Every structure is written in structure tokens, then in C-alpha cells.
């Protein structure tokens, strides 16, 4: 099963992607993580191309597609992939279809996270990440270090209000067409409304599983 996660920054895609990957034994492919890995390697051929990520801007379709295609090839025979942060444009969605078609696969499910801007801003400014396992936390949880890795949690470089607002604007302007693209496809398109800032990841996860079960995709 291949799943695409749609939603603005801070909507919970990363956390829910992790939970879904564990539940269904899938591979989570986060373009944000892939970009950050490249940005830590000045010798990478795409290092200069990805500097605009730090400014909250979207990377060109050509570069994003190249990064994702390379990552898919390295996965081998995965049971399925969760695409987190990709595609963000219609051109990327079309490119993903071609990548999957070449493997006789397709996008099976699209989860569209609808979260208000106030909730998103609250989530992102309070987000903390484990630099080792990449697990995501919020300051409300009270963790100073990762309970698994025992290393101090950090704030992502792009989790500041100026960059966040740019990312909101970029997302709304460039991703609207992707929703229409998938609504016109034969995948299971699930609109997931999350308007409670205090909803736990587990509660949202159960909401997702319930929606998948209605379509015969989960128990």
C-alpha cells in the first residue's frame, strides 16, 4: 500500500507517517528528512540547490523528483511507501505516478490533513525533534531529551515564525492543484479534519484507521 500525506507544515504528517509505517510495515519517505541529510553534506551535488529550504521556499520540481526517485530506488522491495511532504505540485504528482507505474504500483491512499493556521503555528513553534532518531515531540509533553536515545531535543532551524508563515503561503499557493489531481484519480482520498490543538497523536491515528477501515484498507 502506497500512501501520500498531504497537509501544511505542522499538520502532523510526520508523526502519523511514523505510526502508519509501524502499523502496516511500510517505509516512510520524508522529503524534509532527505533534504536535511543532503544539507549536512556540502559535497552532495544537490547541496547548493537545496539552500532555499532554509528560507522556507519550495524546491524546484526537477530537484525534488530526482531526490525522491533516487530514494525509492534505494529502498529495494518495500511492502509500500508513505510519502511525507511529496508531492507538492501537480508536476510532482505526475512524476510520482510514473515512478510507481514503472514498478507496477500506484498511489493507493491520500490522507489530506486539514488543520487551522492557528493550530499549526502553535504546534510548530513548540515542536522539538530528536537529532538521532528524528522522533517529534512538543514542549507540552515536557521532554527535554529523547526518552529512547537519551540525547537533548532540538528546535529545527526552519521552525521560526517568519519561515513558518512563508511555508504556509507557499503551501496554499502551490499545493491546491495536487488535491484536485488526486480527487480525480482512483485512489482512496481521505479528508482528515483536525481542529483540536490538544488532540493526541494516538487519537488522530485512530481517526485515520477508522477511515481506512471504512474503505476495507485496515482492521
PDB file of C-alpha atoms in Angstrom:
ATOM      1  CA  UNK A   1       0.000   0.000   0.000  1.00  0.00           C
ATOM      2  CA  UNK A   2       1.412   3.378  -1.054  1.00  0.00           C
ATOM      3  CA  UNK A   3       0.152   6.393   0.886  1.00  0.00           C
ATOM      4  CA  UNK A   4       0.531  10.105   0.142  1.00  0.00           C
ATOM      5  CA  UNK A   5       0.263  12.503   3.081  1.00  0.00           C
ATOM      6  CA  UNK A   6      -0.987  15.987   2.200  1.00  0.00           C
ATOM      7  CA  UNK A   7      -1.159  18.908   4.608  1.00  0.00           C
ATOM      8  CA  UNK A   8       0.653  22.116   5.559  1.00  0.00           C
ATOM      9  CA  UNK A   9       3.745  22.145   7.793  1.00  0.00           C
ATOM     10  CA  UNK A  10       2.862  21.090  11.324  1.00  0.00           C
ATOM     11  CA  UNK A  11      -0.313  19.252  10.391  1.00  0.00           C
ATOM     12  CA  UNK A  12       1.013  16.013  11.871  1.00  0.00           C
ATOM     13  CA  UNK A  13       2.096  14.243   8.671  1.00  0.00           C
ATOM     14  CA  UNK A  14       5.454  13.151  10.065  1.00  0.00           C
ATOM     15  CA  UNK A  15       4.089  11.741  13.307  1.00  0.00           C
ATOM     16  CA  UNK A  16       1.181   9.972  11.630  1.00  0.00           C
ATOM     17  CA  UNK A  17       3.506   8.675   8.931  1.00  0.00           C
ATOM     18  CA  UNK A  18       5.644   7.028  11.619  1.00  0.00           C
ATOM     19  CA  UNK A  19       2.619   5.415  13.258  1.00  0.00           C
ATOM     20  CA  UNK A  20       1.249   4.155   9.943  1.00  0.00           C
ATOM     21  CA  UNK A  21       4.659   2.832   8.898  1.00  0.00           C
ATOM     22  CA  UNK A  22       4.921   0.839  12.119  1.00  0.00           C
ATOM     23  CA  UNK A  23       1.359  -0.470  11.909  1.00  0.00           C
ATOM     24  CA  UNK A  24       1.468  -1.614   8.280  1.00  0.00           C
ATOM     25  CA  UNK A  25       5.214  -2.333   7.962  1.00  0.00           C
ATOM     26  CA  UNK A  26       5.722   0.402   5.372  1.00  0.00           C
ATOM     27  CA  UNK A  27       8.675   2.693   4.644  1.00  0.00           C
ATOM     28  CA  UNK A  28       8.212   6.368   5.441  1.00  0.00           C
ATOM     29  CA  UNK A  29       9.853   8.623   2.870  1.00  0.00           C
ATOM     30  CA  UNK A  30      10.077  12.209   4.126  1.00  0.00           C
ATOM     31  CA  UNK A  31      11.400  14.748   1.640  1.00  0.00           C
ATOM     32  CA  UNK A  32      12.163  17.060   4.556  1.00  0.00           C
ATOM     33  CA  UNK A  33      14.453  14.430   6.103  1.00  0.00           C
ATOM     34  CA  UNK A  34      16.042  13.698   2.721  1.00  0.00           C
ATOM     35  CA  UNK A  35      16.722  17.406   2.189  1.00  0.00           C
ATOM     36  CA  UNK A  36      18.221  17.825   5.663  1.00  0.00           C
ATOM     37  CA  UNK A  37      20.547  14.874   5.058  1.00  0.00           C
ATOM     38  CA  UNK A  38      21.789  16.489   1.854  1.00  0.00           C
ATOM     39  CA  UNK A  39      22.204  19.893   3.568  1.00  0.00           C
ATOM     40  CA  UNK A  40      24.510  18.234   6.092  1.00  0.00           C
ATOM     41  CA  UNK A  41      26.760  17.120   3.235  1.00  0.00           C
ATOM     42  CA  UNK A  42      28.352  20.091   1.387  1.00  0.00           C
ATOM     43  CA  UNK A  43      29.870  17.649  -1.099  1.00  0.00           C
ATOM     44  CA  UNK A  44      26.468  16.438  -2.324  1.00  0.00           C
ATOM     45  CA  UNK A  45      25.710  17.505  -5.931  1.00  0.00           C
ATOM     46  CA  UNK A  46      22.371  18.997  -4.859  1.00  0.00           C
ATOM     47  CA  UNK A  47      23.705  20.839  -1.790  1.00  0.00           C
ATOM     48  CA  UNK A  48      23.589  24.314  -3.382  1.00  0.00           C
ATOM     49  CA  UNK A  49      20.185  23.691  -4.982  1.00  0.00           C
ATOM     50  CA  UNK A  50      18.638  22.997  -1.579  1.00  0.00           C
ATOM     51  CA  UNK A  51      19.807  26.127   0.230  1.00  0.00           C
ATOM     52  CA  UNK A  52      16.411  27.766  -0.436  1.00  0.00           C
ATOM     53  CA  UNK A  53      14.855  25.288   2.031  1.00  0.00           C
ATOM     54  CA  UNK A  54      16.340  27.390   4.850  1.00  0.00           C
ATOM     55  CA  UNK A  55      14.341  30.378   3.572  1.00  0.00           C
ATOM     56  CA  UNK A  56      11.049  28.481   3.685  1.00  0.00           C
ATOM     57  CA  UNK A  57      10.776  28.245  -0.089  1.00  0.00           C
ATOM     58  CA  UNK A  58       9.848  25.157  -2.115  1.00  0.00           C
ATOM     59  CA  UNK A  59      12.497  23.328  -4.108  1.00  0.00           C
ATOM     60  CA  UNK A  60      12.062  23.016  -7.891  1.00  0.00           C
ATOM     61  CA  UNK A  61      10.069  20.046  -9.198  1.00  0.00           C
ATOM     62  CA  UNK A  62      13.078  18.726 -11.087  1.00  0.00           C
ATOM     63  CA  UNK A  63      15.289  18.596  -7.993  1.00  0.00           C
ATOM     64  CA  UNK A  64      12.580  17.149  -5.720  1.00  0.00           C
ATOM     65  CA  UNK A  65      11.711  14.444  -8.246  1.00  0.00           C
ATOM     66  CA  UNK A  66      15.385  13.488  -8.571  1.00  0.00           C
ATOM     67  CA  UNK A  67      15.803  13.210  -4.792  1.00  0.00           C
ATOM     68  CA  UNK A  68      12.646  11.083  -4.386  1.00  0.00           C
ATOM     69  CA  UNK A  69      13.371   8.817  -7.329  1.00  0.00           C
ATOM     70  CA  UNK A  70      16.871   8.139  -6.002  1.00  0.00           C
ATOM     71  CA  UNK A  71      15.447   7.335  -2.547  1.00  0.00           C
ATOM     72  CA  UNK A  72      12.834   4.944  -3.999  1.00  0.00           C
ATOM     73  CA  UNK A  73      15.498   3.060  -5.956  1.00  0.00           C
ATOM     74  CA  UNK A  74      17.495   2.546  -2.757  1.00  0.00           C
ATOM     75  CA  UNK A  75      14.527   1.020  -0.900  1.00  0.00           C
ATOM     76  CA  UNK A  76      14.505  -2.283  -2.731  1.00  0.00           C
ATOM     77  CA  UNK A  77      11.386  -4.419  -2.311  1.00  0.00           C
ATOM     78  CA  UNK A  78       9.445  -2.448   0.289  1.00  0.00           C
ATOM     79  CA  UNK A  79       5.855  -3.536   1.067  1.00  0.00           C
ATOM     80  CA  UNK A  80       4.757   0.022   0.474  1.00  0.00           C
ATOM     81  CA  UNK A  81       5.827   3.637   0.870  1.00  0.00           C
ATOM     82  CA  UNK A  82       4.412   6.557   2.832  1.00  0.00           C
ATOM     83  CA  UNK A  83       5.225   9.790   1.015  1.00  0.00           C
ATOM     84  CA  UNK A  84       5.537  12.595   3.552  1.00  0.00           C
ATOM     85  CA  UNK A  85       5.912  16.062   2.003  1.00  0.00           C
ATOM     86  CA  UNK A  86       5.743  14.806  -1.563  1.00  0.00           C
ATOM     87  CA  UNK A  87       4.180  15.522  -3.989  1.00  0.00           C
ATOM     88  CA  UNK A  88       3.561  19.248  -3.502  1.00  0.00           C
ATOM     89  CA  UNK A  89       2.789  20.193  -7.090  1.00  0.00           C
ATOM     90  CA  UNK A  90       0.812  18.561  -9.902  1.00  0.00           C
ATOM     91  CA  UNK A  91       4.052  18.024 -11.823  1.00  0.00           C
ATOM     92  CA  UNK A  92       5.461  16.112  -8.845  1.00  0.00           C
ATOM     93  CA  UNK A  93       2.267  14.048  -8.563  1.00  0.00           C
ATOM     94  CA  UNK A  94       2.536  13.130 -12.240  1.00  0.00           C
ATOM     95  CA  UNK A  95       6.211  12.237 -11.787  1.00  0.00           C
ATOM     96  CA  UNK A  96       5.359  10.021  -8.812  1.00  0.00           C
ATOM     97  CA  UNK A  97       2.749   8.188 -10.879  1.00  0.00           C
ATOM     98  CA  UNK A  98       5.415   7.450 -13.496  1.00  0.00           C
ATOM     99  CA  UNK A  99       7.880   6.232 -10.854  1.00  0.00           C
ATOM    100  CA  UNK A 100       5.304   3.883  -9.329  1.00  0.00           C
ATOM    101  CA  UNK A 101       3.942   2.751 -12.699  1.00  0.00           C
ATOM    102  CA  UNK A 102       7.434   1.613 -13.641  1.00  0.00           C
ATOM    103  CA  UNK A 103       7.203  -0.779 -10.665  1.00  0.00           C
ATOM    104  CA  UNK A 104       3.611  -1.806 -11.486  1.00  0.00           C
ATOM    105  CA  UNK A 105       2.365   0.127  -8.462  1.00  0.00           C
ATOM    106  CA  UNK A 106       0.254   3.223  -7.824  1.00  0.00           C
ATOM    107  CA  UNK A 107      -0.830   5.643  -5.107  1.00  0.00           C
ATOM    108  CA  UNK A 108      -3.473   3.751  -3.115  1.00  0.00           C
ATOM    109  CA  UNK A 109      -4.412   6.248  -0.406  1.00  0.00           C
ATOM    110  CA  UNK A 110      -4.193  10.028   0.012  1.00  0.00           C
ATOM    111  CA  UNK A 111      -4.580  11.426   3.529  1.00  0.00           C
ATOM    112  CA  UNK A 112      -5.324  15.153   3.435  1.00  0.00           C
ATOM    113  CA  UNK A 113      -4.742  16.808   6.820  1.00  0.00           C
ATOM    114  CA  UNK A 114      -6.881  19.929   7.261  1.00  0.00           C
ATOM    115  CA  UNK A 115      -5.689  21.951  10.262  1.00  0.00           C
ATOM    116  CA  UNK A 116      -6.319  25.626  11.069  1.00  0.00           C
ATOM    117  CA  UNK A 117      -3.400  28.054  10.777  1.00  0.00           C
ATOM    118  CA  UNK A 118      -3.532  28.994  14.491  1.00  0.00           C
ATOM    119  CA  UNK A 119      -3.257  25.342  15.484  1.00  0.00           C
ATOM    120  CA  UNK A 120      -0.408  24.795  13.048  1.00  0.00           C
ATOM    121  CA  UNK A 121       1.551  27.802  14.323  1.00  0.00           C
ATOM    122  CA  UNK A 122       1.108  26.650  17.908  1.00  0.00           C
ATOM    123  CA  UNK A 123       2.334  23.171  17.004  1.00  0.00           C
ATOM    124  CA  UNK A 124       5.384  24.265  15.011  1.00  0.00           C
ATOM    125  CA  UNK A 125       6.700  26.858  17.450  1.00  0.00           C
ATOM    126  CA  UNK A 126       6.521  24.228  20.200  1.00  0.00           C
ATOM    127  CA  UNK A 127       7.944  21.372  18.134  1.00  0.00           C
ATOM    128  CA  UNK A 128      11.146  19.662  19.245  1.00  0.00           C
ATOM    129  CA  UNK A 129      12.971  16.871  17.419  1.00  0.00           C
ATOM    130  CA  UNK A 130      15.403  14.142  18.425  1.00  0.00           C
ATOM    131  CA  UNK A 131      18.544  14.707  16.310  1.00  0.00           C
ATOM    132  CA  UNK A 132      19.257  10.984  16.420  1.00  0.00           C
ATOM    133  CA  UNK A 133      16.019   9.050  15.697  1.00  0.00           C
ATOM    134  CA  UNK A 134      14.097  12.085  14.277  1.00  0.00           C
ATOM    135  CA  UNK A 135      11.152  11.417  16.593  1.00  0.00           C
ATOM    136  CA  UNK A 136       8.973  14.530  17.025  1.00  0.00           C
ATOM    137  CA  UNK A 137       7.842  15.958  20.376  1.00  0.00           C
ATOM    138  CA  UNK A 138       6.070  19.090  21.640  1.00  0.00           C
ATOM    139  CA  UNK A 139       7.085  21.250  24.595  1.00  0.00           C
ATOM    140  CA  UNK A 140       3.697  20.478  26.173  1.00  0.00           C
ATOM    141  CA  UNK A 141       4.901  16.895  26.649  1.00  0.00           C
ATOM    142  CA  UNK A 142       7.625  18.133  28.971  1.00  0.00           C
ATOM    143  CA  UNK A 143      10.518  16.222  27.393  1.00  0.00           C
ATOM    144  CA  UNK A 144      13.967  17.828  27.375  1.00  0.00           C
ATOM    145  CA  UNK A 145      15.671  14.785  25.908  1.00  0.00           C
ATOM    146  CA  UNK A 146      14.523  11.860  23.771  1.00  0.00           C
ATOM    147  CA  UNK A 147      13.298   9.072  26.084  1.00  0.00           C
ATOM    148  CA  UNK A 148      14.722   6.453  23.708  1.00  0.00           C
ATOM    149  CA  UNK A 149      18.042   7.978  22.587  1.00  0.00           C
ATOM    150  CA  UNK A 150      18.781   9.964  25.762  1.00  0.00           C
ATOM    151  CA  UNK A 151      20.003  12.958  23.749  1.00  0.00           C
ATOM    152  CA  UNK A 152      18.764  16.550  24.055  1.00  0.00           C
ATOM    153  CA  UNK A 153      15.880  17.542  21.813  1.00  0.00           C
ATOM    154  CA  UNK A 154      16.463  20.390  19.360  1.00  0.00           C
ATOM    155  CA  UNK A 155      14.410  23.004  17.524  1.00  0.00           C
ATOM    156  CA  UNK A 156      14.513  22.691  13.749  1.00  0.00           C
ATOM    157  CA  UNK A 157      16.174  25.622  12.002  1.00  0.00           C
ATOM    158  CA  UNK A 158      13.039  26.337   9.956  1.00  0.00           C
ATOM    159  CA  UNK A 159      10.681  26.308  12.983  1.00  0.00           C
ATOM    160  CA  UNK A 160      10.546  30.071  13.467  1.00  0.00           C
ATOM    161  CA  UNK A 161       7.520  32.277  12.825  1.00  0.00           C
ATOM    162  CA  UNK A 162       8.879  34.110   9.769  1.00  0.00           C
ATOM    163  CA  UNK A 163       9.815  30.925   7.925  1.00  0.00           C
ATOM    164  CA  UNK A 164       6.631  29.155   9.060  1.00  0.00           C
ATOM    165  CA  UNK A 165       4.402  31.878   7.571  1.00  0.00           C
ATOM    166  CA  UNK A 166       6.317  31.684   4.274  1.00  0.00           C
ATOM    167  CA  UNK A 167       5.814  27.940   4.227  1.00  0.00           C
ATOM    168  CA  UNK A 168       2.068  28.341   4.836  1.00  0.00           C
ATOM    169  CA  UNK A 169       1.842  30.777   1.924  1.00  0.00           C
ATOM    170  CA  UNK A 170       3.919  28.555  -0.389  1.00  0.00           C
ATOM    171  CA  UNK A 171       1.869  25.504   0.528  1.00  0.00           C
ATOM    172  CA  UNK A 172      -1.504  27.147  -0.048  1.00  0.00           C
ATOM    173  CA  UNK A 173      -0.426  28.653  -3.377  1.00  0.00           C
ATOM    174  CA  UNK A 174       1.291  25.637  -4.887  1.00  0.00           C
ATOM    175  CA  UNK A 175      -0.398  22.567  -3.420  1.00  0.00           C
ATOM    176  CA  UNK A 176      -4.085  23.262  -4.075  1.00  0.00           C
ATOM    177  CA  UNK A 177      -3.842  21.671  -7.527  1.00  0.00           C
ATOM    178  CA  UNK A 178      -2.483  18.448  -6.052  1.00  0.00           C
ATOM    179  CA  UNK A 179      -5.724  17.924  -4.129  1.00  0.00           C
ATOM    180  CA  UNK A 180      -7.735  18.268  -7.327  1.00  0.00           C
ATOM    181  CA  UNK A 181      -5.348  15.892  -9.087  1.00  0.00           C
ATOM    182  CA  UNK A 182      -5.914  13.135  -6.535  1.00  0.00           C
ATOM    183  CA  UNK A 183      -9.632  13.794  -6.207  1.00  0.00           C
ATOM    184  CA  UNK A 184      -9.867  12.984  -9.910  1.00  0.00           C
ATOM    185  CA  UNK A 185      -7.797   9.791  -9.537  1.00  0.00           C
ATOM    186  CA  UNK A 186      -8.876   6.298  -8.484  1.00  0.00           C
ATOM    187  CA  UNK A 187      -7.085   6.378  -5.115  1.00  0.00           C
ATOM    188  CA  UNK A 188      -8.876   6.441  -1.749  1.00  0.00           C
ATOM    189  CA  UNK A 189      -8.928  10.156  -0.887  1.00  0.00           C
ATOM    190  CA  UNK A 190      -9.490  10.809   2.818  1.00  0.00           C
ATOM    191  CA  UNK A 191     -10.161  14.303   4.147  1.00  0.00           C
ATOM    192  CA  UNK A 192      -8.941  14.416   7.737  1.00  0.00           C
ATOM    193  CA  UNK A 193     -10.085  17.436   9.746  1.00  0.00           C
ATOM    194  CA  UNK A 194      -8.024  18.135  12.869  1.00  0.00           C
ATOM    195  CA  UNK A 195      -9.172  21.300  14.643  1.00  0.00           C
ATOM    196  CA  UNK A 196      -8.179  20.434  18.215  1.00  0.00           C
ATOM    197  CA  UNK A 197      -4.654  21.545  19.105  1.00  0.00           C
ATOM    198  CA  UNK A 198      -4.668  19.184  22.080  1.00  0.00           C
ATOM    199  CA  UNK A 199      -5.673  16.068  20.129  1.00  0.00           C
ATOM    200  CA  UNK A 200      -3.068  13.399  20.837  1.00  0.00           C
ATOM    201  CA  UNK A 201      -1.225  11.608  18.015  1.00  0.00           C
ATOM    202  CA  UNK A 202      -2.923   8.392  19.119  1.00  0.00           C
ATOM    203  CA  UNK A 203      -6.381   9.956  18.824  1.00  0.00           C
ATOM    204  CA  UNK A 204      -5.631  11.235  15.318  1.00  0.00           C
ATOM    205  CA  UNK A 205      -4.154   7.847  14.407  1.00  0.00           C
ATOM    206  CA  UNK A 206      -7.339   6.073  15.451  1.00  0.00           C
ATOM    207  CA  UNK A 207      -9.326   8.540  13.362  1.00  0.00           C
ATOM    208  CA  UNK A 208      -7.189   7.591  10.355  1.00  0.00           C
ATOM    209  CA  UNK A 209      -7.526   3.855  10.989  1.00  0.00           C
ATOM    210  CA  UNK A 210     -11.293   4.259  11.258  1.00  0.00           C
ATOM    211  CA  UNK A 211     -11.395   5.986   7.866  1.00  0.00           C
ATOM    212  CA  UNK A 212      -9.186   3.307   6.308  1.00  0.00           C
ATOM    213  CA  UNK A 213     -11.383   0.563   7.792  1.00  0.00           C
ATOM    214  CA  UNK A 214     -14.469   2.092   6.161  1.00  0.00           C
ATOM    215  CA  UNK A 215     -12.746   1.513   2.830  1.00  0.00           C
ATOM    216  CA  UNK A 216     -11.615  -2.017   3.656  1.00  0.00           C
ATOM    217  CA  UNK A 217      -7.961  -0.966   3.976  1.00  0.00           C
ATOM    218  CA  UNK A 218      -7.468  -1.637   7.688  1.00  0.00           C
ATOM    219  CA  UNK A 219      -8.897  -3.580  10.590  1.00  0.00           C
TER     220      UNK A 219
END
